Short mmCIF file of C-alpha atoms in Angstrom, two decimals:
data_model
loop_
_atom_site.label_atom_id
_atom_site.label_comp_id
_atom_site.label_asym_id
_atom_site.label_seq_id
_atom_site.Cartn_x
_atom_site.Cartn_y
_atom_site.Cartn_z
CA MET A 1 0.00 0.00 0.00
CA LYS A 2 1.17 3.54 -0.79
CA PRO A 3 1.92 5.60 2.28
CA THR A 4 -0.93 8.09 2.76
CA LEU A 5 -0.59 11.46 4.45
CA ARG A 6 -2.33 9.95 7.44
CA SER A 7 0.09 7.07 7.80
CA SER A 8 3.17 9.22 7.30
CA LEU A 9 1.84 11.59 9.97
CA LYS A 10 1.48 8.61 12.23
CA GLN A 11 5.08 7.64 11.58
CA TRP A 12 6.29 11.10 12.61
CA GLN A 13 3.89 11.39 15.51
CA PRO A 14 6.40 10.94 18.37
CA THR A 15 8.60 13.66 16.87
CA LEU A 16 5.60 15.93 16.31
CA VAL A 17 4.50 15.50 19.93
CA TRP A 18 7.96 16.56 21.14
CA LEU A 19 7.82 19.44 18.71
CA THR A 20 4.49 20.49 20.26
CA TYR A 21 6.20 20.76 23.66
CA ALA A 22 9.12 22.72 22.21
CA VAL A 23 6.98 25.13 20.20
CA GLY A 24 4.47 25.40 23.05
CA LEU A 25 7.11 26.47 25.57
CA ALA A 26 8.82 28.88 23.17
CA PRO A 27 6.59 31.89 24.05
CA ALA A 28 7.48 31.54 27.75
CA VAL A 29 11.20 31.36 26.97
CA TRP A 30 10.97 34.36 24.62
CA TYR A 31 9.08 36.51 27.11
CA PHE A 32 11.39 35.49 29.94
CA TYR A 33 14.31 36.63 27.81
CA LEU A 34 12.54 39.94 27.03
CA GLY A 35 11.70 40.47 30.70
CA ALA A 36 15.22 39.70 31.90
CA THR A 37 16.72 42.13 29.36
CA GLY A 38 14.31 45.02 30.01
CA GLY A 39 12.13 44.46 26.95
CA LEU A 40 8.73 44.12 28.62
CA GLY A 41 7.89 47.78 29.19
CA ALA A 42 7.13 49.71 32.35
CA ASP A 43 5.61 46.88 34.38
CA PRO A 44 7.51 43.76 33.26
CA VAL A 45 6.40 41.43 36.06
CA LYS A 46 2.70 42.14 35.56
CA THR A 47 3.08 41.79 31.80
CA PHE A 48 4.86 38.44 32.13
CA GLU A 49 2.35 37.20 34.70
CA LEU A 50 -0.62 38.05 32.48
CA PHE A 51 1.13 36.58 29.43
CA LEU A 52 1.71 33.23 31.16
CA GLY A 53 -1.88 33.09 32.41
CA LEU A 54 -3.21 33.81 28.93
CA TRP A 55 -1.09 31.06 27.37
CA GLY A 56 -2.35 28.69 30.07
CA LEU A 57 -5.92 29.54 29.00
CA ARG A 58 -5.01 29.11 25.33
CA PHE A 59 -3.65 25.59 25.91
CA LEU A 60 -6.67 24.80 28.08
CA ILE A 61 -8.92 25.81 25.18
CA LEU A 62 -6.88 23.71 22.72
CA THR A 63 -7.02 20.71 25.07
CA LEU A 64 -10.79 20.97 25.40
CA ALA A 65 -11.18 21.54 21.66
CA VAL A 66 -9.65 18.17 20.68
CA SER A 67 -12.92 16.21 21.08
CA PRO A 68 -15.28 18.73 19.44
CA VAL A 69 -12.88 19.15 16.51
CA ARG A 70 -12.83 15.37 16.03
CA ASP A 71 -16.63 15.12 16.30
CA LEU A 72 -17.50 18.06 14.11
CA MET A 73 -14.67 18.22 11.59
CA GLY A 74 -13.21 14.75 11.65
CA TRP A 75 -9.68 15.93 12.48
CA ASN A 76 -8.08 13.74 15.08
CA PHE A 77 -5.51 15.42 17.32
CA ILE A 78 -5.99 13.03 20.22
CA ALA A 79 -2.31 12.08 20.10
CA TYR A 80 -1.41 15.67 20.98
CA ARG A 81 -3.95 16.17 23.76
CA ARG A 82 -1.64 15.10 26.56
CA ALA A 83 1.01 17.55 25.36
CA LEU A 84 -1.56 20.36 25.14
CA GLY A 85 -2.93 19.58 28.61
CA LEU A 86 0.54 19.43 30.15
CA LEU A 87 1.53 22.68 28.42
CA CYS A 88 -1.54 24.27 30.04
CA PHE A 89 -0.33 22.95 33.41
CA TYR A 90 3.25 24.21 32.85
CA TYR A 91 2.01 27.70 31.96
CA ILE A 92 -0.33 27.91 34.95
CA LEU A 93 2.45 26.67 37.22
CA LEU A 94 4.79 29.35 35.78
CA HIS A 95 2.00 31.95 36.14
CA PHE A 96 1.72 31.04 39.84
CA THR A 97 5.50 30.97 40.31
CA VAL A 98 5.89 34.46 38.84
CA TYR A 99 3.07 35.73 41.10
CA LEU A 100 4.72 34.17 44.16
CA VAL A 101 8.37 34.94 43.45
CA LEU A 102 8.60 38.00 41.18
CA ASP A 103 5.33 39.80 42.02
CA GLN A 104 4.84 39.08 45.74
CA ALA A 105 8.59 38.59 46.41
CA LEU A 106 7.92 35.32 48.31
CA ASP A 107 5.74 37.10 50.89
CA VAL A 108 3.85 33.92 51.82
CA THR A 109 1.62 35.74 54.33
CA ALA A 110 0.43 38.16 51.66
CA VAL A 111 -0.21 35.29 49.23
CA LEU A 112 -2.18 33.32 51.85
CA ASN A 113 -4.21 36.41 52.77
CA ASP A 114 -4.94 37.06 49.11
CA THR A 115 -5.99 33.45 48.60
CA LEU A 116 -8.34 33.41 51.57
CA LYS A 117 -9.84 36.87 51.06
CA ARG A 118 -10.14 37.28 47.31
CA PRO A 119 -12.41 35.07 45.26
CA PHE A 120 -10.51 35.55 41.98
CA ILE A 121 -7.25 34.34 43.53
CA MET A 122 -9.15 31.52 45.27
CA PHE A 123 -10.50 30.33 41.91
CA GLY A 124 -7.03 30.52 40.38
CA MET A 125 -5.47 28.53 43.22
CA ALA A 126 -8.25 25.93 43.09
CA GLY A 127 -7.70 25.50 39.36
CA LEU A 128 -3.95 25.01 39.84
CA ALA A 129 -4.49 22.57 42.73
CA MET A 130 -6.82 20.44 40.56
CA LEU A 131 -4.37 20.52 37.64
CA ILE A 132 -1.69 18.82 39.76
CA PRO A 133 -3.31 15.34 39.99
CA LEU A 134 -4.18 15.52 36.29
CA ALA A 135 -0.58 16.34 35.39
CA LEU A 136 0.76 13.58 37.66
CA THR A 137 -1.49 10.97 36.02
CA SER A 138 -0.82 12.10 32.45
CA ASN A 139 1.15 8.99 31.52
CA ARG A 140 0.45 5.54 30.09
CA PHE A 141 1.16 3.79 33.36
CA SER A 142 -1.53 5.75 35.25
CA ILE A 143 -4.07 5.29 32.47
CA ARG A 144 -3.55 1.54 32.47
CA ARG A 145 -3.55 1.24 36.23
CA MET A 146 -6.51 3.53 36.95
CA GLY A 147 -8.79 2.40 34.13
CA ALA A 148 -12.24 3.96 34.43
CA HIS A 149 -11.12 6.01 37.44
CA TRP A 150 -8.69 7.84 35.18
CA ILE A 151 -11.50 9.04 32.92
CA ARG A 152 -13.54 10.17 35.89
CA LEU A 153 -10.55 11.99 37.43
CA HIS A 154 -9.74 13.76 34.18
CA ARG A 155 -13.27 15.14 33.88
CA LEU A 156 -11.97 17.60 36.51
CA ILE A 157 -10.62 19.59 33.55
CA TYR A 158 -14.11 21.06 33.04
CA ILE A 159 -14.25 22.30 36.65
CA ILE A 160 -10.70 23.65 36.19
CA ALA A 161 -11.86 25.45 33.03
CA ALA A 162 -14.73 27.05 34.97
CA CYS A 163 -12.26 28.16 37.69
CA GLY A 164 -9.97 29.58 35.01
CA VAL A 165 -12.79 31.58 33.45
CA LEU A 166 -13.89 33.00 36.81
CA HIS A 167 -10.29 33.81 37.76
CA TYR A 168 -9.77 35.71 34.50
CA ALA A 169 -13.18 37.42 34.48
CA LEU A 170 -12.86 38.70 38.06
CA SER A 171 -9.27 39.92 37.74
CA THR A 172 -9.79 43.13 35.76
CA LYS A 173 -11.63 46.42 36.25
CA VAL A 174 -13.78 46.10 33.12
CA PHE A 175 -14.30 43.35 30.56
CA SER A 176 -12.28 43.74 27.39
CA MET A 177 -13.27 42.30 24.02
CA GLU A 178 -10.36 39.84 24.21
CA GLN A 179 -11.52 38.65 27.61
CA LEU A 180 -15.08 38.10 26.39
CA ILE A 181 -13.77 35.95 23.51
CA TYR A 182 -11.81 33.68 25.86
CA ILE A 183 -14.71 33.43 28.30
CA GLY A 184 -17.16 32.70 25.46
CA LEU A 185 -14.93 29.96 24.01
CA ILE A 186 -14.47 28.18 27.32
CA ILE A 187 -18.19 28.36 28.16
CA ALA A 188 -18.98 26.96 24.68
CA LEU A 189 -16.54 24.07 25.21
CA ILE A 190 -18.00 23.25 28.64
CA LEU A 191 -21.54 23.33 27.20
CA TYR A 192 -20.47 21.13 24.30
CA ARG A 193 -19.12 18.53 26.70
CA SER A 194 -22.29 18.54 28.79
CA GLY A 195 -24.35 17.99 25.61
CA ARG A 196 -22.00 15.39 24.16
CA PRO A 197 -23.46 12.17 25.61
CA ILE A 198 -26.60 12.85 23.54
CA LEU A 199 -24.55 13.10 20.33
CA ARG A 200 -22.83 9.88 21.27
CA ASN A 201 -26.10 7.98 21.57
CA ARG A 202 -27.09 9.05 18.13
CA LYS A 203 -23.93 7.65 16.56
CA PRO A 204 -23.07 4.61 18.68
CA ARG A 205 -19.67 2.95 18.63
CA ARG A 206 -18.13 5.60 16.45
CA TYR A 207 -15.12 6.03 18.69
CA LEU A 208 -14.66 2.37 19.44
CA THR A 209 -13.60 1.41 15.94
CA THR A 210 -9.85 1.38 15.48
CA SER A 211 -8.26 2.47 12.25
CA PRO A 212 -6.75 -0.35 10.23
CA MET B 1 3.22 36.63 19.54
CA PRO B 2 5.06 39.73 18.35
CA ALA B 3 6.59 41.74 21.14
CA TYR B 4 7.45 45.39 20.98
CA ARG B 5 11.09 46.14 21.64
CA PRO B 6 12.00 49.74 22.15
CA PRO B 7 14.76 50.69 19.70
CA ARG B 8 18.15 51.44 21.16
CA ILE B 9 19.06 55.00 20.26
CA ALA B 10 22.54 56.29 20.90
CA ALA B 11 22.67 59.58 22.80
CA SER B 12 24.59 61.08 19.88
CA GLU B 13 21.69 60.40 17.54
CA ILE B 14 19.11 62.25 19.62
CA THR B 15 18.33 65.73 18.34
CA PRO B 16 18.86 68.34 21.08
CA ASN B 17 15.53 69.72 22.27
CA ALA B 18 16.39 73.30 21.27
CA VAL B 19 17.14 72.21 17.70
CA TYR B 20 14.04 70.01 17.64
CA LEU B 21 11.84 72.94 18.67
CA GLN B 22 13.19 75.03 15.79
CA ARG B 23 12.34 72.46 13.15
CA ARG B 24 9.27 74.35 11.94
CA GLU B 25 11.26 77.50 11.35
CA PHE B 26 13.75 75.42 9.46
CA LEU B 27 11.01 73.97 7.31
CA ALA B 28 9.20 77.25 6.82
CA ALA B 29 12.43 78.91 5.77
CA GLY B 30 13.08 76.32 3.09
CA ALA B 31 11.41 75.74 -0.21
CA PHE B 32 9.17 73.15 1.42
CA GLY B 33 7.19 75.63 3.46
CA ALA B 34 4.01 73.69 2.71
CA MET B 35 5.34 70.77 4.72
CA SER B 36 5.24 72.77 7.92
CA LEU B 37 1.51 73.19 7.45
CA LEU B 38 1.14 69.43 7.60
CA SER B 39 2.83 69.28 10.95
CA THR B 40 0.46 71.77 12.58
CA HIS B 41 -2.14 69.05 12.91
CA ARG B 42 0.06 66.87 15.03
CA SER B 43 0.22 67.42 18.74
CA GLU B 44 3.73 68.03 19.88
CA ALA B 45 5.25 68.71 23.24
CA ALA B 46 6.08 72.38 23.65
CA ALA B 47 8.25 73.76 26.44
CA LEU B 48 6.42 75.53 29.26
CA SER B 49 7.88 78.36 31.29
CA THR B 50 7.40 77.36 34.88
CA VAL B 51 8.08 78.54 38.41
CA SER B 52 9.24 76.25 41.21
CA SER B 53 7.02 75.35 44.14
CA ALA B 54 7.35 73.79 47.57
CA TYR B 55 5.31 70.76 46.52
CA LYS B 56 8.02 68.30 45.62
CA VAL B 57 8.31 64.83 47.06
CA ASP B 58 11.86 63.79 47.75
CA GLU B 59 11.76 60.65 45.61
CA THR B 60 13.22 59.75 42.22
CA PRO B 61 10.77 60.72 39.48
CA THR B 62 9.56 57.93 37.19
CA SER B 63 11.19 58.21 33.77
CA ARG B 64 9.40 60.28 31.13
CA GLU B 65 9.34 57.15 28.96
CA ASP B 66 7.36 55.18 31.58
CA VAL B 67 5.07 58.11 32.48
CA THR B 68 4.10 58.56 28.84
CA THR B 69 3.82 54.90 27.73
CA TYR B 70 2.09 53.25 30.70
CA ASN B 71 -1.31 54.90 30.95
CA ASN B 72 -4.90 54.21 31.83
CA TYR B 73 -7.01 56.32 29.49
CA TYR B 74 -9.87 54.11 28.35
CA GLU B 75 -11.05 56.68 25.79
CA PHE B 76 -8.05 55.50 23.76
CA GLY B 77 -8.16 51.78 24.66
CA LEU B 78 -7.92 49.37 27.59
CA ASP B 79 -4.28 48.32 27.29
CA LYS B 80 -1.65 50.39 29.12
CA ALA B 81 0.14 50.95 25.80
CA ASP B 82 -3.02 51.94 23.90
CA PRO B 83 -3.19 55.63 24.94
CA ALA B 84 0.35 56.32 23.66
CA ALA B 85 -0.22 54.29 20.50
CA LEU B 86 -3.76 55.38 19.61
CA SER B 87 -4.01 59.04 20.65
CA GLY B 88 -2.22 60.50 17.62
CA ASP B 89 -5.41 61.87 16.05
CA PHE B 90 -6.47 63.76 19.16
CA LYS B 91 -6.29 67.56 18.78
CA PRO B 92 -5.73 69.22 22.16
CA LEU B 93 -5.63 72.75 20.75
CA PRO B 94 -7.57 75.01 20.64
CA TRP B 95 -9.21 74.18 23.96
CA ALA B 96 -11.77 75.82 26.21
CA ILE B 97 -13.22 74.86 29.59
CA LYS B 98 -16.77 75.79 30.47
CA VAL B 99 -17.27 76.56 34.16
CA ASP B 100 -20.90 76.79 35.24
CA GLY B 101 -23.43 75.86 37.93
CA MET B 102 -23.50 77.57 41.32
CA VAL B 103 -21.02 80.33 40.56
CA GLY B 104 -21.24 84.09 40.49
CA LYS B 105 -19.28 84.46 37.26
CA PRO B 106 -19.79 81.48 34.98
CA GLY B 107 -17.77 81.47 31.78
CA THR B 108 -15.83 79.65 29.13
CA PHE B 109 -12.11 79.92 29.55
CA ASP B 110 -9.63 79.60 26.74
CA LEU B 111 -6.68 77.45 27.74
CA GLU B 112 -4.10 79.78 26.18
CA GLN B 113 -5.51 82.60 28.32
CA LEU B 114 -5.43 80.50 31.52
CA LEU B 115 -1.76 79.74 30.85
CA LYS B 116 -1.13 83.50 30.76
CA ASP B 117 -3.28 84.26 33.82
CA PHE B 118 -1.70 81.78 36.22
CA PRO B 119 1.93 80.97 36.89
CA ILE B 120 2.64 77.35 35.91
CA GLU B 121 4.24 75.59 38.86
CA ASP B 122 6.59 72.60 38.97
CA ARG B 123 5.11 70.04 41.34
CA THR B 124 6.44 66.53 41.85
CA TYR B 125 3.71 64.28 43.24
CA ARG B 126 3.35 60.62 44.01
CA MET B 127 0.67 58.94 41.88
CA ARG B 128 -1.01 55.78 43.19
CA CYS B 129 -3.28 53.80 40.87
CA VAL B 130 -6.17 51.82 42.37
CA GLU B 131 -4.73 48.80 40.50
CA GLY B 132 -1.72 48.68 42.84
CA TRP B 133 1.07 50.46 40.99
CA SER B 134 2.57 53.88 41.53
CA MET B 135 4.78 56.54 39.95
CA VAL B 136 6.43 59.82 40.92
CA ILE B 137 5.52 62.47 38.35
CA PRO B 138 6.89 65.99 37.85
CA TRP B 139 3.73 67.85 36.83
CA ASN B 140 3.37 71.43 35.64
CA GLY B 141 0.14 73.22 36.41
CA PHE B 142 -1.81 75.66 38.52
CA PRO B 143 -3.99 75.12 41.61
CA LEU B 144 -7.62 74.24 40.87
CA ALA B 145 -8.47 76.82 43.57
CA ALA B 146 -7.13 79.60 41.33
CA LEU B 147 -9.69 78.81 38.63
CA LEU B 148 -12.47 78.39 41.20
CA ASP B 149 -11.66 81.82 42.69
CA LYS B 150 -12.09 83.33 39.24
CA VAL B 151 -15.70 82.12 38.94
CA GLU B 152 -16.69 82.97 42.55
CA PRO B 153 -18.57 79.87 43.81
CA LEU B 154 -21.86 80.65 45.57
CA GLY B 155 -22.28 79.87 49.27
CA SER B 156 -24.68 77.06 48.32
CA ALA B 157 -22.07 75.21 46.21
CA LYS B 158 -20.78 72.10 47.98
CA TYR B 159 -19.25 69.98 45.21
CA VAL B 160 -17.32 70.32 41.98
CA ALA B 161 -18.16 68.05 39.02
CA PHE B 162 -15.78 67.47 36.08
CA GLU B 163 -16.35 66.16 32.58
CA THR B 164 -13.98 64.77 29.91
CA VAL B 165 -14.35 65.58 26.22
CA VAL B 166 -16.32 63.18 23.96
CA ARG B 167 -14.75 62.88 20.49
CA PRO B 168 -15.33 59.39 19.08
CA GLU B 169 -13.67 60.39 15.81
CA GLU B 170 -10.42 61.18 17.65
CA MET B 171 -10.70 58.71 20.55
CA PRO B 172 -10.84 55.07 19.37
CA GLY B 173 -12.06 53.76 22.75
CA GLN B 174 -15.23 55.89 22.40
CA LYS B 175 -15.86 54.61 18.89
CA SER B 176 -15.29 50.85 19.08
CA VAL B 177 -18.15 48.34 19.00
CA PHE B 178 -17.28 47.31 22.52
CA GLN B 179 -17.61 50.22 24.97
CA SER B 180 -15.83 49.74 28.28
CA LEU B 181 -17.47 52.65 30.13
CA PRO B 182 -20.24 55.17 29.43
CA TRP B 183 -18.95 58.50 28.11
CA PRO B 184 -18.28 61.22 29.01
CA TYR B 185 -16.00 60.21 31.86
CA VAL B 186 -17.08 62.21 34.90
CA GLU B 187 -15.51 62.88 38.29
CA GLY B 188 -16.20 64.96 41.35
CA LEU B 189 -14.68 66.48 44.48
CA ARG B 190 -16.07 68.11 47.58
CA LEU B 191 -15.55 71.89 47.29
CA ASP B 192 -13.11 71.94 50.22
CA GLU B 193 -11.10 69.13 48.58
CA ALA B 194 -11.11 71.05 45.30
CA ARG B 195 -9.90 74.18 47.07
CA HIS B 196 -7.05 72.34 48.80
CA PRO B 197 -3.70 73.73 47.64
CA LEU B 198 -2.53 70.25 46.57
CA ALA B 199 -5.37 69.88 44.02
CA LEU B 200 -3.76 70.73 40.71
CA LEU B 201 -4.91 71.37 37.17
CA ALA B 202 -1.95 69.98 35.24
CA VAL B 203 -1.10 71.28 31.77
CA GLY B 204 2.28 69.62 31.45
CA LEU B 205 4.82 67.14 32.74
CA TYR B 206 8.60 67.22 32.71
CA GLY B 207 8.40 70.92 31.75
CA GLU B 208 6.54 70.33 28.48
CA THR B 209 2.86 70.42 27.53
CA LEU B 210 0.92 67.25 28.33
CA PRO B 211 1.14 64.44 25.78
CA ASN B 212 -2.30 63.29 24.57
CA GLN B 213 -2.00 59.99 26.44
CA ASN B 214 -1.59 61.82 29.75
CA GLY B 215 -4.77 63.88 29.40
CA ALA B 216 -3.85 66.79 27.12
CA PRO B 217 -4.32 69.64 27.28
CA ILE B 218 -5.53 69.93 30.88
CA ARG B 219 -6.25 67.37 33.59
CA LEU B 220 -6.89 67.09 37.29
CA VAL B 221 -4.26 65.77 39.74
CA VAL B 222 -5.33 65.01 43.32
CA PRO B 223 -2.28 63.19 44.69
CA TRP B 224 -3.87 61.86 47.89
CA LYS B 225 -6.54 60.00 45.92
CA TYR B 226 -6.36 57.00 43.58
CA GLY B 227 -5.37 57.89 40.04
CA PHE B 228 -8.84 57.46 38.53
CA LYS B 229 -9.92 60.68 40.30
CA GLY B 230 -7.49 62.55 38.03
CA ILE B 231 -9.93 63.18 35.19
CA LYS B 232 -8.27 63.97 31.86
CA SER B 233 -8.94 66.35 28.94
CA ILE B 234 -11.44 68.39 30.96
CA VAL B 235 -14.05 70.39 29.03
CA ARG B 236 -16.50 71.28 31.78
CA ILE B 237 -16.45 72.05 35.49
CA THR B 238 -19.78 72.47 37.30
CA LEU B 239 -20.31 73.70 40.86
CA THR B 240 -23.25 71.94 42.52
CA ASP B 241 -24.91 71.26 45.88
CA THR B 242 -25.38 67.53 45.32
CA GLN B 243 -22.60 64.93 45.44
CA PRO B 244 -21.71 64.06 41.84
CA VAL B 245 -21.55 60.42 40.78
CA ASN B 246 -18.16 59.56 39.31
CA THR B 247 -17.77 57.14 36.39
CA TRP B 248 -16.13 54.31 38.35
CA GLN B 249 -18.63 54.56 41.18
CA ALA B 250 -21.43 54.32 38.64
CA ALA B 251 -19.73 51.31 37.03
CA ASN B 252 -19.22 49.43 40.31
CA ALA B 253 -20.26 51.15 43.55
CA ARG B 254 -19.13 48.19 45.67
CA GLU B 255 -15.55 48.60 44.49
CA TYR B 256 -15.09 52.31 43.82
CA GLY B 257 -16.34 55.16 45.98
CA PHE B 258 -16.70 58.90 45.64
CA TYR B 259 -13.76 59.73 47.91
CA ALA B 260 -11.22 57.15 46.68
CA ASN B 261 -8.60 58.38 49.14
CA VAL B 262 -5.47 56.22 49.06
CA ASN B 263 -5.77 53.96 52.10
CA PRO B 264 -3.63 50.87 52.76
CA ALA B 265 -6.09 49.76 55.47
CA VAL B 266 -9.09 49.53 53.14
CA ASP B 267 -8.56 46.88 50.48
CA HIS B 268 -10.18 46.82 47.10
CA PRO B 269 -12.65 43.90 47.27
CA ARG B 270 -10.52 42.00 44.75
CA TRP B 271 -6.98 42.94 45.72
CA SER B 272 -4.93 44.28 48.61
CA GLN B 273 -4.03 47.97 48.78
CA ALA B 274 -1.34 47.49 51.46
CA THR B 275 1.60 47.72 49.06
CA GLU B 276 2.31 49.12 45.60
CA ARG B 277 4.68 48.36 42.73
CA ARG B 278 6.71 51.45 41.85
CA ILE B 279 6.88 51.60 38.06
CA GLY B 280 10.46 51.81 36.78
CA GLU B 281 11.94 50.65 40.04
CA SER B 282 10.22 47.31 39.83
CA GLY B 283 12.57 45.44 37.54
CA PHE B 284 12.01 41.90 36.42
CA PHE B 285 13.86 40.38 39.36
CA ASN B 286 12.91 43.04 41.87
CA ALA B 287 9.24 43.57 42.60
CA GLY B 288 10.04 47.11 43.85
CA ARG B 289 7.19 46.93 46.35
CA HIS B 290 6.65 49.94 48.57
CA PRO B 291 4.26 50.10 51.50
CA THR B 292 1.27 52.24 50.53
CA LEU B 293 0.90 55.27 52.81
CA PRO B 294 -2.38 56.69 54.17
CA PHE B 295 -3.53 59.48 51.82
CA ASN B 296 -0.58 58.46 49.62
CA GLY B 297 1.82 60.15 52.03
CA TYR B 298 -0.11 63.45 52.12
CA ALA B 299 -1.87 62.76 55.45
CA ASP B 300 -0.31 65.81 57.17
CA GLU B 301 -1.82 68.07 54.55
CA VAL B 302 -5.24 66.49 53.93
CA ALA B 303 -6.26 64.20 56.81
CA SER B 304 -8.06 67.09 58.53
CA LEU B 305 -10.49 67.29 55.59
CA TYR B 306 -11.91 63.95 56.71
CA ALA B 307 -11.90 64.41 60.50
CA GLY B 308 -14.66 62.38 62.12
CA MET B 309 -15.49 60.47 58.93
CA ASP B 310 -15.48 56.68 58.77
CA LEU B 311 -13.02 56.06 55.95
CA ARG B 312 -14.11 52.41 55.67
CA THR B 313 -17.62 53.33 54.58
CA ASN B 314 -16.55 56.51 52.77
CA PHE B 315 -13.94 54.74 50.65
#
C-alpha cells in the first residue's frame, strides 16, 4: 500500500509530539528573555504574569477543543492532547511561580491572605491545585492502572476550566473584548461537553472502531 | 506573539531639544514651506515656562518614557500601551473649559488665556493607581483653587463636578463596538477638597505640555486620591450642591467610591491595597514593592479634611 498522508503523519507522531512541547514552551522562553533584558515595558512582572496566564488559557482551550474538533470536523488530534494539557499545566504553574516569586517577592503571608480573602485568587489557586493530579497521572502507566477512574478523574478539567474563566473574568476592572472571547470559548466548550453524551447515543460505537 | 522592543538609540543620535523645537522655522524657511503646514495638525510637546514650588516629594521621578507609555485612558483603549499608540489623532488645541453651575461668574475659559493668567508651577507628586502600581511624576500646572476663585462659587455650592471631552472620531475607545465605560467620563470632588492647595490642574509634565495619552491639554491631579480621580482632557467644570456620581462609582459602587482616598487599610474587594509596585523601580527580578501610605503620604496636609469620617464606609 502507498503511504498516505495519514500514515506518514502517524510515523512522525512521536517527533511531532515533542515538537508540540518545544513550540508550546517557546513563548514563555521568549518573554522570559525579554523580561530579563528590560524588553517588557514599564511593568515587566505584571506583563509576564498576564502573558503566562493567557497562554495557560489558550492551551486549556486547545485541550478541550480536541474532542469537538474530532466530532465536528473529523480531524483527530488526540495524540497531541496530553502535550496540550501538560503545556496548560506548565504555563499555569509558571504563572503562579511568577506571582509568588517576582510579584509578591515570596511574601507567603500576603499570598495566603490574598488566597483566603479574594475570590478571583481563590478560583485561580483551586484550578492550579486540581491541575496537579491531572498532570501527575498524564502517563500511560496511570491510564492503564486507573482504568475507568482515570477518565472520571480527568473530567476535573471542566471544573478547572470554569475556575480559570472566573479567575480571569474577576481579575480586571472592566471586561475587554479579548476577555469576552476567551470566556465565550471556554463556556462553549464546557456546554459542548455537557451535551455530548446525547450526540454519542445518536452515533453509537463511532469512537470504538480502530483504524486499520 | 510579536513583542514590541524599544529601539536602542545612541545619545549622539538624539536631536537636542532646542534644535528640535526650531524644526518648523527650518522647514518654513526652506522651499518646502508647505510641509510645515502638515505638521500643525500633530500634537507636539512644547516647552512651558514654569516657576518652582514647595510641593516636591523627595523621591526619584519615574522616567518620562514610563510616564508617557504606561497609561490608563480608556477613551483610547484598555491596554496600558493603547493611549500612547492610539491618541495620535487627538487635537488638544484650541481648547476651552466651560465653568458653570452655582457660581457668580460662569464662563468659558480659553486654555491659552489660563496659561497666561496663572503661573505654571513645577510640582512633583506621588501617583497611586487603584490597581496597585505607583509613579512619581513631575507635573506642571496651577492650583484648581485659582480657577475656582475666578468664577466665585456661591455659598450654596458644595461639590465640583468634572467632565472629559467626547470625540469618538479622535478617541478610538469611544468609537469601538465594545464600549468599556459610558462617556463622558465624569468625576467629582467636595468643594473643600477642590480648594485644597494640593489639588492641581496639570497642563504639562517634565516641563513640556501634556502628551495626549496623559490627558492633554488639561487634567486634574489630586495626589492623595487614587489615580482614577485625576480626570483627563477636561471640558467642563460644574459647581453643585449635590454629590456628583463619578464614572467608576457608577460602574461598580461596591468597588469604587466617591472619595477614593489612598488607604492601605481599606482593600479593594478584589486585591490588597497594602503595598504598591513602583513603576520603573520594579525590575524583572525586583518587585520594587513599597508600603502604601495613608492618603498616599499626604496625610499631614489632607487628613483634617476627613476628621470624624469613617473612611471604611466613605472609601
